mmCIF file of C-alpha atoms in Angstrom:
data_model
loop_
_atom_site.group_PDB
_atom_site.id
_atom_site.type_symbol
_atom_site.label_atom_id
_atom_site.label_comp_id
_atom_site.label_asym_id
_atom_site.label_seq_id
_atom_site.Cartn_x
_atom_site.Cartn_y
_atom_site.Cartn_z
ATOM 1 C CA ARG A 93 -0.022 -0.098 -0.056
ATOM 2 C CA ILE A 94 1.029 3.684 -0.695
ATOM 3 C CA PRO A 95 1.896 5.269 2.611
ATOM 4 C CA SER A 96 1.854 8.924 1.648
ATOM 5 C CA GLY A 97 0.226 11.454 -0.592
ATOM 6 C CA GLY A 98 3.111 12.524 -2.553
ATOM 7 C CA MET A 99 1.692 11.176 -5.796
ATOM 8 C CA SER A 100 -1.997 12.287 -5.272
ATOM 9 C CA PRO A 101 -4.124 12.469 -7.213
ATOM 10 C CA ALA A 102 -2.781 9.936 -9.567
ATOM 11 C CA ILE A 103 -1.957 7.526 -6.685
ATOM 12 C CA GLU A 104 -3.862 8.312 -3.294
ATOM 13 C CA LEU A 105 -2.817 7.326 0.237
ATOM 14 C CA GLY A 106 -3.621 3.582 0.746
ATOM 15 C CA ASP A 107 -3.783 2.611 -3.007
ATOM 16 C CA ARG A 108 -2.371 -0.506 -4.260
ATOM 17 C CA VAL A 109 -0.162 -0.198 -7.627
ATOM 18 C CA VAL A 110 0.213 -2.698 -10.367
ATOM 19 C CA VAL A 111 3.729 -2.895 -11.628
ATOM 20 C CA GLU A 112 5.198 -4.327 -14.491
ATOM 21 C CA GLY A 113 9.059 -4.896 -15.155
ATOM 22 C CA LEU A 114 9.287 -6.558 -18.493
ATOM 23 C CA SER A 115 9.272 -3.136 -20.526
ATOM 24 C CA TYR A 116 12.582 -1.879 -19.007
ATOM 25 C CA ALA A 117 14.522 -5.225 -20.151
ATOM 26 C CA SER A 118 14.251 -4.012 -23.884
ATOM 27 C CA ARG A 119 14.199 -0.258 -23.382
ATOM 28 C CA ALA A 120 14.884 2.624 -21.194
ATOM 29 C CA PRO A 121 12.295 4.421 -18.950
ATOM 30 C CA LEU A 122 10.461 7.234 -20.651
ATOM 31 C CA ARG A 123 9.589 10.618 -19.403
ATOM 32 C CA PHE A 124 6.252 11.005 -17.297
ATOM 33 C CA GLU A 125 6.180 7.279 -16.705
ATOM 34 C CA VAL A 126 5.799 6.232 -13.132
ATOM 35 C CA VAL A 127 8.189 4.009 -11.683
ATOM 36 C CA LEU A 128 9.098 2.101 -8.573
ATOM 37 C CA PHE A 129 12.547 2.103 -7.256
ATOM 38 C CA ASP A 130 14.900 1.513 -4.423
ATOM 39 C CA PHE A 131 15.205 4.813 -2.769
ATOM 40 C CA PRO A 132 19.137 5.747 -3.250
ATOM 41 C CA LEU A 133 19.582 7.179 0.281
ATOM 42 C CA ASP A 134 17.684 4.096 1.982
ATOM 43 C CA ARG A 135 17.693 1.130 -0.293
ATOM 44 C CA SER A 136 15.525 -0.660 2.433
ATOM 45 C CA LEU A 137 12.701 1.615 1.029
ATOM 46 C CA ILE A 138 10.804 1.534 -1.963
ATOM 47 C CA PHE A 139 9.602 4.682 -3.613
ATOM 48 C CA VAL A 140 6.959 5.397 -6.372
ATOM 49 C CA LYS A 141 7.450 8.768 -8.396
ATOM 50 C CA ARG A 142 7.133 10.056 -11.953
ATOM 51 C CA ILE A 143 10.157 10.454 -14.346
ATOM 52 C CA ILE A 144 10.846 14.189 -15.350
ATOM 53 C CA GLY A 145 14.505 14.327 -16.330
ATOM 54 C CA LEU A 146 16.180 11.898 -18.442
ATOM 55 C CA PRO A 147 19.907 10.666 -18.449
ATOM 56 C CA GLY A 148 22.400 13.312 -19.892
ATOM 57 C CA GLU A 149 19.842 16.230 -20.118
ATOM 58 C CA ARG A 150 19.648 19.676 -18.467
ATOM 59 C CA ILE A 151 16.169 20.488 -17.031
ATOM 60 C CA ARG A 152 14.984 23.696 -15.046
ATOM 61 C CA PHE A 153 11.745 25.248 -13.473
ATOM 62 C CA ARG A 154 10.958 28.625 -14.815
ATOM 63 C CA HIS A 155 7.803 30.654 -14.626
ATOM 64 C CA GLY A 156 6.189 27.593 -13.266
ATOM 65 C CA ASP A 157 6.652 25.402 -16.224
ATOM 66 C CA LEU A 158 9.061 22.406 -17.033
ATOM 67 C CA TRP A 159 11.789 23.194 -19.452
ATOM 68 C CA ARG A 160 14.690 21.208 -20.923
ATOM 69 C CA GLN A 161 17.605 22.293 -22.830
ATOM 70 C CA ALA A 162 17.325 20.870 -26.595
ATOM 71 C CA GLY A 163 20.817 19.449 -26.891
ATOM 72 C CA HIS A 164 24.205 20.782 -25.458
ATOM 73 C CA GLU A 165 24.126 24.548 -25.371
ATOM 74 C CA GLY A 166 20.980 24.610 -27.264
ATOM 75 C CA ARG A 167 17.696 26.583 -26.727
ATOM 76 C CA TRP A 168 15.280 25.992 -23.799
ATOM 77 C CA VAL A 169 12.022 24.684 -24.667
ATOM 78 C CA ILE A 170 8.952 23.638 -22.427
ATOM 79 C CA VAL A 171 8.278 20.079 -22.096
ATOM 80 C CA PRO A 172 4.767 19.140 -23.174
ATOM 81 C CA ARG A 173 2.866 16.914 -20.821
ATOM 82 C CA PRO A 174 0.775 13.851 -22.302
ATOM 83 C CA PRO A 175 -3.148 14.177 -21.904
ATOM 84 C CA VAL A 176 -3.483 11.404 -18.949
ATOM 85 C CA LEU A 177 -1.065 13.859 -16.780
ATOM 86 C CA LEU A 178 -2.880 17.129 -17.812
ATOM 87 C CA VAL A 179 -5.968 15.827 -16.237
ATOM 88 C CA SER A 180 -4.435 15.825 -12.856
ATOM 89 C CA SER A 181 -2.459 18.922 -13.493
ATOM 90 C CA TRP A 182 -5.320 21.319 -13.347
ATOM 91 C CA LYS A 183 -5.846 22.388 -9.774
ATOM 92 C CA TYR A 184 -9.350 23.739 -8.972
ATOM 93 C CA VAL A 185 -9.053 27.046 -7.152
ATOM 94 C CA GLY A 186 -10.411 26.949 -3.863
ATOM 95 C CA ASP A 187 -12.092 30.478 -3.740
ATOM 96 C CA GLN A 188 -14.576 30.468 -6.655
ATOM 97 C CA THR A 189 -16.514 33.672 -5.824
ATOM 98 C CA TRP A 190 -17.072 36.593 -8.654
ATOM 99 C CA ARG A 191 -17.798 40.212 -8.157
ATOM 100 C CA THR A 192 -19.307 42.904 -10.532
ATOM 101 C CA SER A 193 -20.103 46.602 -10.243
ATOM 102 C CA SER A 194 -21.676 46.568 -13.678
ATOM 103 C CA THR A 195 -25.592 47.682 -13.713
ATOM 104 C CA GLY A 196 -27.760 44.777 -14.454
ATOM 105 C CA TRP A 197 -25.064 42.237 -13.521
ATOM 106 C CA THR A 198 -25.244 39.600 -10.754
ATOM 107 C CA ALA A 199 -23.001 37.232 -9.456
ATOM 108 C CA GLU A 200 -24.412 34.272 -7.475
ATOM 109 C CA GLY A 201 -21.909 31.658 -6.191
ATOM 110 C CA ARG A 202 -20.291 30.055 -9.304
ATOM 111 C CA SER A 203 -22.731 31.785 -11.727
ATOM 112 C CA VAL A 204 -22.703 35.420 -13.147
ATOM 113 C CA PHE A 205 -25.838 36.771 -14.936
ATOM 114 C CA ALA A 206 -25.458 39.868 -17.317
ATOM 115 C CA GLN A 207 -28.075 42.290 -18.655
ATOM 116 C CA GLY A 208 -26.461 44.531 -20.936
ATOM 117 C CA ASP A 209 -22.652 45.605 -21.472
ATOM 118 C CA GLY A 210 -20.530 44.884 -18.482
ATOM 119 C CA GLU A 211 -18.008 42.739 -16.794
ATOM 120 C CA ALA A 212 -17.259 40.597 -13.629
ATOM 121 C CA ARG A 213 -13.980 39.620 -12.145
ATOM 122 C CA PHE A 214 -12.814 36.570 -10.420
ATOM 123 C CA GLY A 215 -12.214 36.330 -6.749
ATOM 124 C CA GLY A 216 -11.376 38.884 -4.029
ATOM 125 C CA ASN A 217 -8.211 40.495 -5.389
ATOM 126 C CA GLY A 218 -8.538 38.690 -8.402
ATOM 127 C CA GLU A 219 -4.938 36.991 -8.246
ATOM 128 C CA ILE A 220 -4.305 33.444 -8.367
ATOM 129 C CA TRP A 221 -1.645 31.647 -6.263
ATOM 130 C CA ASN A 222 0.013 28.159 -5.824
ATOM 131 C CA ARG A 223 -2.122 27.349 -2.786
ATOM 132 C CA ALA A 224 -2.010 23.986 -1.050
ATOM 133 C CA GLY A 225 -5.635 23.714 -0.745
ATOM 134 C CA ASP A 226 -6.335 23.949 -4.535
ATOM 135 C CA GLY A 227 -7.099 20.661 -6.195
ATOM 136 C CA PRO A 228 -8.122 17.391 -4.321
ATOM 137 C CA PRO A 229 -8.420 17.596 -0.552
ATOM 138 C CA SER A 230 -5.521 15.229 -0.112
ATOM 139 C CA ALA A 231 -3.318 17.678 -1.474
ATOM 140 C CA ALA A 232 -3.676 20.030 1.449
ATOM 141 C CA SER A 233 -3.194 17.193 4.062
ATOM 142 C CA TRP A 234 0.052 16.305 2.600
ATOM 143 C CA ASN A 235 1.369 19.870 2.125
ATOM 144 C CA ARG A 236 4.995 19.570 3.446
ATOM 145 C CA ARG A 237 6.383 22.806 2.056
ATOM 146 C CA GLY A 238 3.110 24.930 2.808
ATOM 147 C CA GLY A 239 4.976 27.438 5.029
ATOM 148 C CA GLU A 240 7.611 28.301 2.413
ATOM 149 C CA PHE A 241 6.176 27.653 -0.899
ATOM 150 C CA ALA A 242 2.387 27.541 -0.833
ATOM 151 C CA ASP A 243 0.830 30.997 -1.570
ATOM 152 C CA SER A 244 4.494 32.037 -2.444
ATOM 153 C CA PHE A 245 4.165 32.362 -6.481
ATOM 154 C CA HIS A 246 1.492 33.502 -8.770
ATOM 155 C CA VAL A 247 0.247 31.116 -11.430
ATOM 156 C CA GLY A 248 -0.249 32.313 -14.874
ATOM 157 C CA ASP A 249 -1.413 29.359 -16.542
ATOM 158 C CA LEU A 250 -5.318 29.266 -16.042
ATOM 159 C CA ARG A 251 -8.211 27.160 -17.357
ATOM 160 C CA VAL A 252 -11.947 28.501 -17.233
ATOM 161 C CA ALA A 253 -14.880 26.368 -17.953
ATOM 162 C CA ALA A 254 -18.444 27.522 -18.145
ATOM 163 C CA ARG A 255 -21.867 26.775 -19.549
ATOM 164 C CA VAL A 256 -22.488 29.890 -21.507
ATOM 165 C CA ARG A 257 -25.851 30.953 -22.573
ATOM 166 C CA ALA A 258 -26.639 34.297 -24.723
ATOM 167 C CA GLY A 259 -29.943 35.792 -25.308
ATOM 168 C CA SER A 260 -31.117 36.739 -28.647
ATOM 169 C CA SER A 261 -29.826 40.394 -28.677
ATOM 170 C CA CYS A 262 -26.502 39.464 -27.114
ATOM 171 C CA SER A 263 -23.700 40.389 -29.680
ATOM 172 C CA SER A 264 -20.788 38.861 -27.846
ATOM 173 C CA THR A 265 -19.427 36.995 -24.749
ATOM 174 C CA ALA A 266 -15.948 36.941 -23.866
ATOM 175 C CA ILE A 267 -13.465 35.411 -21.238
ATOM 176 C CA GLU A 268 -10.230 37.442 -20.703
ATOM 177 C CA LEU A 269 -7.210 35.757 -18.760
ATOM 178 C CA ARG A 270 -4.562 38.175 -17.448
ATOM 179 C CA GLU A 271 -0.718 37.031 -17.053
ATOM 180 C CA GLY A 272 1.379 39.938 -16.104
ATOM 181 C CA GLU A 273 0.721 42.910 -18.373
ATOM 182 C CA SER A 274 -0.507 40.550 -21.038
ATOM 183 C CA ARG A 275 -4.194 40.137 -21.776
ATOM 184 C CA TYR A 276 -5.608 37.077 -23.572
ATOM 185 C CA ARG A 277 -9.354 37.403 -24.698
ATOM 186 C CA PHE A 278 -11.528 34.600 -25.863
ATOM 187 C CA THR A 279 -14.420 36.052 -27.565
ATOM 188 C CA LEU A 280 -17.593 34.092 -29.009
ATOM 189 C CA PRO A 281 -20.009 35.924 -31.024
ATOM 190 C CA GLY A 282 -23.605 35.975 -29.803
ATOM 191 C CA PRO A 283 -26.905 35.654 -31.635
ATOM 192 C CA GLY A 284 -26.864 39.267 -32.330
ATOM 193 C CA ALA A 285 -23.759 39.420 -34.217
ATOM 194 C CA PRO A 286 -23.545 39.076 -37.962
ATOM 195 C CA GLU A 287 -23.757 35.618 -39.397
ATOM 196 C CA SER A 288 -20.150 35.871 -40.478
ATOM 197 C CA ALA A 289 -18.811 36.458 -37.064
ATOM 198 C CA CYS A 290 -15.983 34.352 -35.875
ATOM 199 C CA PRO A 291 -14.890 33.115 -32.472
ATOM 200 C CA VAL A 292 -11.550 35.132 -31.729
ATOM 201 C CA ILE A 293 -8.557 34.638 -29.587
ATOM 202 C CA GLU A 294 -6.587 37.885 -29.210
ATOM 203 C CA ALA A 295 -3.352 38.473 -27.108
ATOM 204 C CA SER A 296 -2.644 42.165 -26.096
ATOM 205 C CA SER A 297 -0.767 44.101 -23.526
ATOM 206 C CA SER A 298 -1.891 46.544 -21.149
ATOM 207 C CA ALA A 299 1.369 48.453 -21.843
ATOM 208 C CA ALA A 300 0.378 48.878 -25.590
ATOM 209 C CA PRO A 301 -2.419 50.685 -27.361
ATOM 210 C CA ALA A 302 -5.580 48.653 -26.699
ATOM 211 C CA ASP A 303 -6.085 48.688 -30.710
ATOM 212 C CA ALA A 304 -2.808 47.151 -31.289
ATOM 213 C CA PRO A 305 -2.993 43.382 -30.186
ATOM 214 C CA LEU A 306 0.057 41.447 -30.237
ATOM 215 C CA ALA A 307 -1.357 38.408 -31.924
ATOM 216 C CA ARG A 308 -4.787 37.177 -33.237
ATOM 217 C CA VAL A 309 -6.405 34.102 -34.616
ATOM 218 C CA ASN A 310 -9.963 33.412 -35.893
ATOM 219 C CA GLY A 311 -11.861 30.312 -35.980
ATOM 220 C CA ALA A 312 -14.551 29.351 -38.547
ATOM 221 C CA ALA A 313 -17.859 31.370 -38.643
ATOM 222 C CA ARG A 314 -19.844 30.527 -35.560
ATOM 223 C CA ARG A 315 -22.300 32.270 -33.252
ATOM 224 C CA LEU A 316 -23.627 31.162 -29.886
ATOM 225 C CA PRO A 317 -27.144 29.715 -30.372
ATOM 226 C CA ALA A 318 -30.057 31.925 -28.825
ATOM 227 C CA ASP A 319 -31.130 30.934 -25.371
ATOM 228 C CA ARG A 320 -29.332 27.533 -25.549
ATOM 229 C CA THR A 321 -26.212 26.459 -23.500
ATOM 230 C CA VAL A 322 -22.801 25.840 -24.705
ATOM 231 C CA ARG A 323 -20.180 24.455 -22.684
ATOM 232 C CA VAL A 324 -17.044 26.760 -23.233
ATOM 233 C CA VAL A 325 -13.532 26.252 -22.000
ATOM 234 C CA VAL A 326 -10.609 28.504 -22.398
ATOM 235 C CA GLU A 327 -7.081 27.948 -21.179
ATOM 236 C CA ASN A 328 -3.650 29.329 -21.154
ATOM 237 C CA LEU A 329 -1.152 26.187 -20.833
ATOM 238 C CA ASP A 330 2.548 26.035 -21.554
ATOM 239 C CA ASP A 331 2.347 29.221 -23.616
ATOM 240 C CA VAL A 332 -0.573 28.012 -25.799
ATOM 241 C CA LEU A 333 -3.967 29.729 -25.724
ATOM 242 C CA THR A 334 -6.878 27.371 -26.664
ATOM 243 C CA LEU A 335 -10.871 27.940 -27.056
ATOM 244 C CA ARG A 336 -13.154 24.860 -26.832
ATOM 245 C CA TRP A 337 -16.817 24.619 -27.694
ATOM 246 C CA ASN A 338 -18.627 21.558 -26.299
ATOM 247 C CA GLY A 339 -15.162 19.906 -26.345
ATOM 248 C CA GLU A 340 -14.341 20.959 -29.853
ATOM 249 C CA PRO A 341 -11.087 23.160 -30.258
ATOM 250 C CA LEU A 342 -11.957 26.088 -32.288
ATOM 251 C CA CYS A 343 -8.942 28.267 -31.998
ATOM 252 C CA ARG A 344 -5.226 28.074 -30.879
ATOM 253 C CA LEU A 345 -2.701 30.619 -30.404
ATOM 254 C CA GLU A 346 1.009 30.207 -29.353
ATOM 255 C CA ILE A 347 2.297 33.124 -27.105
ATOM 256 C CA ASP A 348 5.544 34.394 -25.777
ATOM 257 C CA PRO A 349 6.676 33.199 -22.318
ATOM 258 C CA SER A 350 5.871 35.543 -19.474
ATOM 259 C CA ALA A 351 8.193 36.300 -16.593
ATOM 260 C CA ASP A 352 5.340 38.115 -14.687
ATOM 261 C CA GLN A 353 2.909 35.437 -13.580
ATOM 262 C CA ARG A 354 0.152 37.773 -11.853
ATOM 263 C CA SER A 355 -3.040 36.628 -13.171
ATOM 264 C CA GLY A 356 -6.598 36.993 -13.002
ATOM 265 C CA VAL A 357 -9.850 36.333 -15.001
ATOM 266 C CA THR A 358 -12.616 38.769 -16.325
ATOM 267 C CA LEU A 359 -16.048 37.876 -17.937
ATOM 268 C CA PHE A 360 -17.547 40.258 -20.512
ATOM 269 C CA ALA A 361 -20.752 40.748 -22.513
ATOM 270 C CA THR A 362 -22.359 43.207 -24.783
ATOM 271 C CA GLY A 363 -25.519 43.906 -26.448
ATOM 272 C CA GLY A 364 -27.806 41.940 -24.350
ATOM 273 C CA GLU A 365 -28.601 39.238 -21.885
ATOM 274 C CA ALA A 366 -26.061 36.436 -21.175
ATOM 275 C CA ALA A 367 -25.138 33.877 -18.552
ATOM 276 C CA PHE A 368 -22.079 32.183 -17.377
ATOM 277 C CA GLU A 369 -22.930 29.183 -15.387
ATOM 278 C CA ASP A 370 -21.300 26.461 -13.296
ATOM 279 C CA LEU A 371 -17.972 28.636 -13.614
ATOM 280 C CA GLU A 372 -14.912 26.574 -12.912
ATOM 281 C CA VAL A 373 -11.551 28.188 -12.553
ATOM 282 C CA SER A 374 -8.372 26.044 -12.341
ATOM 283 C CA ARG A 375 -4.827 26.668 -12.263
ATOM 284 C CA ASP A 376 -1.974 24.567 -13.451
ATOM 285 C CA THR A 377 0.531 22.745 -11.387
ATOM 286 C CA PHE A 378 3.138 25.148 -10.639
ATOM 287 C CA PHE A 379 6.762 23.588 -10.803
ATOM 288 C CA VAL A 380 8.659 24.855 -7.877
ATOM 289 C CA GLY A 381 12.096 24.025 -6.537
ATOM 290 C CA ASP A 382 13.061 23.219 -2.889
ATOM 291 C CA GLY A 383 15.182 26.323 -2.163
ATOM 292 C CA PRO A 384 16.088 29.469 -3.635
ATOM 293 C CA GLU A 385 16.258 29.839 -7.572
ATOM 294 C CA PRO A 386 17.664 28.926 -10.016
ATOM 295 C CA TRP A 387 16.007 25.539 -10.042
ATOM 296 C CA ASP A 388 18.299 23.872 -12.574
ATOM 297 C CA TRP A 389 19.747 20.423 -13.003
ATOM 298 C CA THR A 390 21.842 18.368 -14.983
ATOM 299 C CA VAL A 391 20.955 14.601 -15.063
ATOM 300 C CA PRO A 392 23.790 12.378 -15.098
ATOM 301 C CA ASP A 393 24.103 9.343 -17.565
ATOM 302 C CA GLU A 394 22.045 6.202 -16.514
ATOM 303 C CA CYS A 395 20.222 8.485 -13.942
ATOM 304 C CA TYR A 396 16.735 10.073 -13.644
ATOM 305 C CA PHE A 397 15.286 13.137 -12.001
ATOM 306 C CA VAL A 398 11.770 12.168 -10.507
ATOM 307 C CA LEU A 399 9.032 14.166 -8.920
ATOM 308 C CA GLY A 400 5.761 13.494 -6.962
ATOM 309 C CA ASP A 401 2.662 14.677 -8.614
ATOM 310 C CA ASN A 402 1.556 16.505 -5.464
ATOM 311 C CA LEU A 403 4.217 19.053 -5.740
ATOM 312 C CA LEU A 404 3.590 20.715 -2.499
ATOM 313 C CA GLY A 405 3.479 17.404 -0.573
ATOM 314 C CA SER A 406 6.249 15.260 -2.086
ATOM 315 C CA GLU A 407 9.762 14.677 -1.079
ATOM 316 C CA ASP A 408 11.497 13.875 -4.344
ATOM 317 C CA SER A 409 14.558 14.792 -6.333
ATOM 318 C CA ARG A 410 13.895 18.428 -5.424
ATOM 319 C CA SER A 411 14.820 17.983 -1.807
ATOM 320 C CA TRP A 412 16.771 14.719 -1.359
ATOM 321 C CA THR A 413 20.078 15.481 0.516
ATOM 322 C CA ALA A 414 22.812 13.008 1.761
ATOM 323 C CA GLU A 415 23.774 13.256 5.326
ATOM 324 C CA ARG A 416 27.506 12.082 5.706
ATOM 325 C CA TYR A 417 29.776 11.226 8.651
ATOM 326 C CA ARG A 418 33.355 10.136 8.631
ATOM 327 C CA VAL A 419 33.875 7.528 11.309
ATOM 328 C CA ALA A 420 36.922 5.485 12.593
ATOM 329 C CA SER A 421 37.094 1.952 11.414
ATOM 330 C CA GLY A 422 39.187 -0.121 13.587
ATOM 331 C CA GLU A 423 42.801 -0.153 12.692
ATOM 332 C CA GLY A 424 42.351 0.989 9.207
ATOM 333 C CA GLU A 425 41.381 4.273 7.508
ATOM 334 C CA PRO A 426 38.288 6.000 8.306
ATOM 335 C CA ARG A 427 35.291 5.458 6.517
ATOM 336 C CA VAL A 428 32.405 7.605 5.132
ATOM 337 C CA VAL A 429 28.710 6.563 5.993
ATOM 338 C CA GLU A 430 25.807 8.524 4.214
ATOM 339 C CA GLY A 431 22.012 8.454 4.111
ATOM 340 C CA GLN A 432 19.012 10.665 4.031
ATOM 341 C CA HIS A 433 19.181 14.107 5.682
ATOM 342 C CA ARG A 434 15.868 14.240 7.700
ATOM 343 C CA PRO A 435 16.226 16.896 10.635
ATOM 344 C CA GLY A 436 15.040 15.585 13.707
ATOM 345 C CA GLU A 437 14.544 12.009 12.253
ATOM 346 C CA ASN A 438 18.062 11.058 10.656
ATOM 347 C CA PRO A 439 20.163 11.256 12.502
ATOM 348 C CA THR A 440 18.589 11.262 16.151
ATOM 349 C CA ARG A 441 20.668 12.085 19.147
ATOM 350 C CA TRP A 442 20.621 11.008 22.862
ATOM 351 C CA LEU A 443 22.601 11.087 25.950
ATOM 352 C CA ASP A 444 23.210 7.792 28.040
ATOM 353 C CA GLY A 445 23.415 7.658 31.900
ATOM 354 C CA SER A 446 27.130 8.486 32.102
ATOM 355 C CA GLY A 447 27.016 11.644 30.053
ATOM 356 C CA ASP A 448 28.172 10.378 26.667
ATOM 357 C CA ARG A 449 26.516 11.520 23.669
ATOM 358 C CA TYR A 450 25.467 9.205 20.841
ATOM 359 C CA LEU A 451 23.756 9.418 17.693
ATOM 360 C CA GLU A 452 21.711 6.946 15.610
ATOM 361 C CA PHE A 453 22.032 6.955 11.726
ATOM 362 C CA ARG A 454 20.310 4.906 9.125
ATOM 363 C CA ASP A 455 22.673 4.677 6.122
ATOM 364 C CA ASP A 456 21.954 4.238 2.484
ATOM 365 C CA SER A 457 21.720 0.564 2.758
ATOM 366 C CA GLY A 458 18.949 0.872 5.435
ATOM 367 C CA GLN A 459 21.507 -0.148 8.371
ATOM 368 C CA LEU A 460 21.124 1.619 11.682
ATOM 369 C CA HIS A 461 24.334 2.755 13.062
ATOM 370 C CA THR A 462 24.823 3.935 16.841
ATOM 371 C CA LEU A 463 27.919 6.112 16.896
ATOM 372 C CA LEU A 464 29.493 8.178 19.674
ATOM 373 C CA GLU A 465 29.283 11.703 18.612
ATOM 374 C CA ASP A 466 32.633 12.576 19.249
ATOM 375 C CA ASP A 467 33.829 9.657 16.978
ATOM 376 C CA ALA A 468 31.607 10.779 14.179
ATOM 377 C CA GLU A 469 32.973 13.686 12.032
ATOM 378 C CA ARG A 470 29.918 15.295 10.269
ATOM 379 C CA LEU A 471 30.543 16.335 6.725
ATOM 380 C CA GLU A 472 29.062 18.968 4.689
ATOM 381 C CA PRO A 473 25.515 17.503 3.351
ATOM 382 C CA VAL A 474 25.345 17.161 -0.214
ATOM 383 C CA ALA A 475 22.355 17.294 -2.813
ATOM 384 C CA ALA A 476 21.505 13.549 -3.970
ATOM 385 C CA PRO A 477 18.649 14.154 -6.181
ATOM 386 C CA PHE A 478 18.910 11.378 -9.057
ATOM 387 C CA VAL A 479 17.943 7.720 -9.296
ATOM 388 C CA PRO A 480 20.235 5.409 -10.986
ATOM 389 C CA SER A 481 18.767 3.363 -13.570
ATOM 390 C CA SER A 482 20.043 0.109 -11.635
ATOM 391 C CA HIS A 483 17.612 1.081 -8.818
ATOM 392 C CA ILE A 484 14.262 1.045 -10.833
ATOM 393 C CA TRP A 485 12.248 -2.076 -10.331
ATOM 394 C CA GLY A 486 9.514 -1.472 -13.091
ATOM 395 C CA ARG A 487 6.663 0.945 -14.320
ATOM 396 C CA ALA A 488 3.507 1.388 -12.528
ATOM 397 C CA LEU A 489 0.474 0.846 -14.642
ATOM 398 C CA VAL A 490 -2.708 1.229 -12.479
ATOM 399 C CA ALA A 491 -3.417 2.472 -8.981
ATOM 400 C CA VAL A 492 -6.226 0.623 -7.507
ATOM 401 C CA GLY A 493 -8.220 1.552 -4.097
ATOM 402 C CA ARG A 494 -11.190 3.176 -2.480
ATOM 403 C CA GLY A 495 -13.582 1.848 -5.479
ATOM 404 C CA ARG A 496 -11.234 3.629 -8.019
ATOM 405 C CA LEU A 497 -9.123 2.342 -10.828
ATOM 406 C CA GLN A 498 -6.470 4.970 -12.057
ATOM 407 C CA ARG A 499 -4.536 4.579 -15.119
ATOM 408 C CA LEU A 500 -0.937 6.023 -14.821
#
């Protein structure tokens, strides 16, 4: 059984995992596969994590995204995630309130109703952060970095879903995502628009004239039907804007990366009655390291960099550190023992009845050492982020538990 929530929501606390080891007899593990392995800093433990970095490559976290360097000294590119991973990457934002001061507009829970031209903004101050409570409840209960990392970063990659209904005189509805000074507006023509009107994605900047968009793309001619509901989804993910209508992609626009991740959502309508119901605002998983930036790693040959899916509640390649001691070895040279650095847990210290100070330390083989503290010279801890290929048992295929069957 899985003893922690570090891989939530793909693998929940208490789940069982189906593993196969035949694939890796004929090929190397692939990026984003979930693997079981002997933990390098305590090989008596078996861990399950997702592969993020491959042998010989350089990876980094930047603007909340995962990047890799294309070849030695090559340009940096965002690593696209597979659809099965994107499903769990979106984190439902905990505060789903809306506010409006436009005449004839009302906000009721997760719905906004419009009479005439106006707008409504998401949330209290409209900004969205990497809050530990976003997403499945289990993520909050296993937040081990909450004090230092949760609520510390704005998240610019957003997804908004809604059931949109337009009255016969409505000329347009729009959902606008903000990322720093950039504005990304997704416009759907209403029944009151000309028959030739097209859905539009438009990228602009608050620092540029309003009539000078940075980029724009039109879909095929289509208008919202009068008084009928359409499920609309807009998203900014990995520097690609997408507009979907009842699951069908209508428009797609690539944009430049933004260092400023301050974000927000605004709804617009013009010309008549409109409704945005069952609104859902989600943020993307925000890739964050375990210390001050830069978050940058070069993966050695025959090794892998791994993460838990619950980034605010996972101990993984970002934080693994080797605690090391030089100890006497009989008549021979002193030897160095090392294991996982866990403050307060490994090592532990105690005082015997005669006043001698001891430490207990579990090394990378899982062996527990009891050492006189005066005989153990503590060396500087070192980062130990990588999993050797020889430690990997196999690929996790399915998680089973609590009436659920989750393909990995």
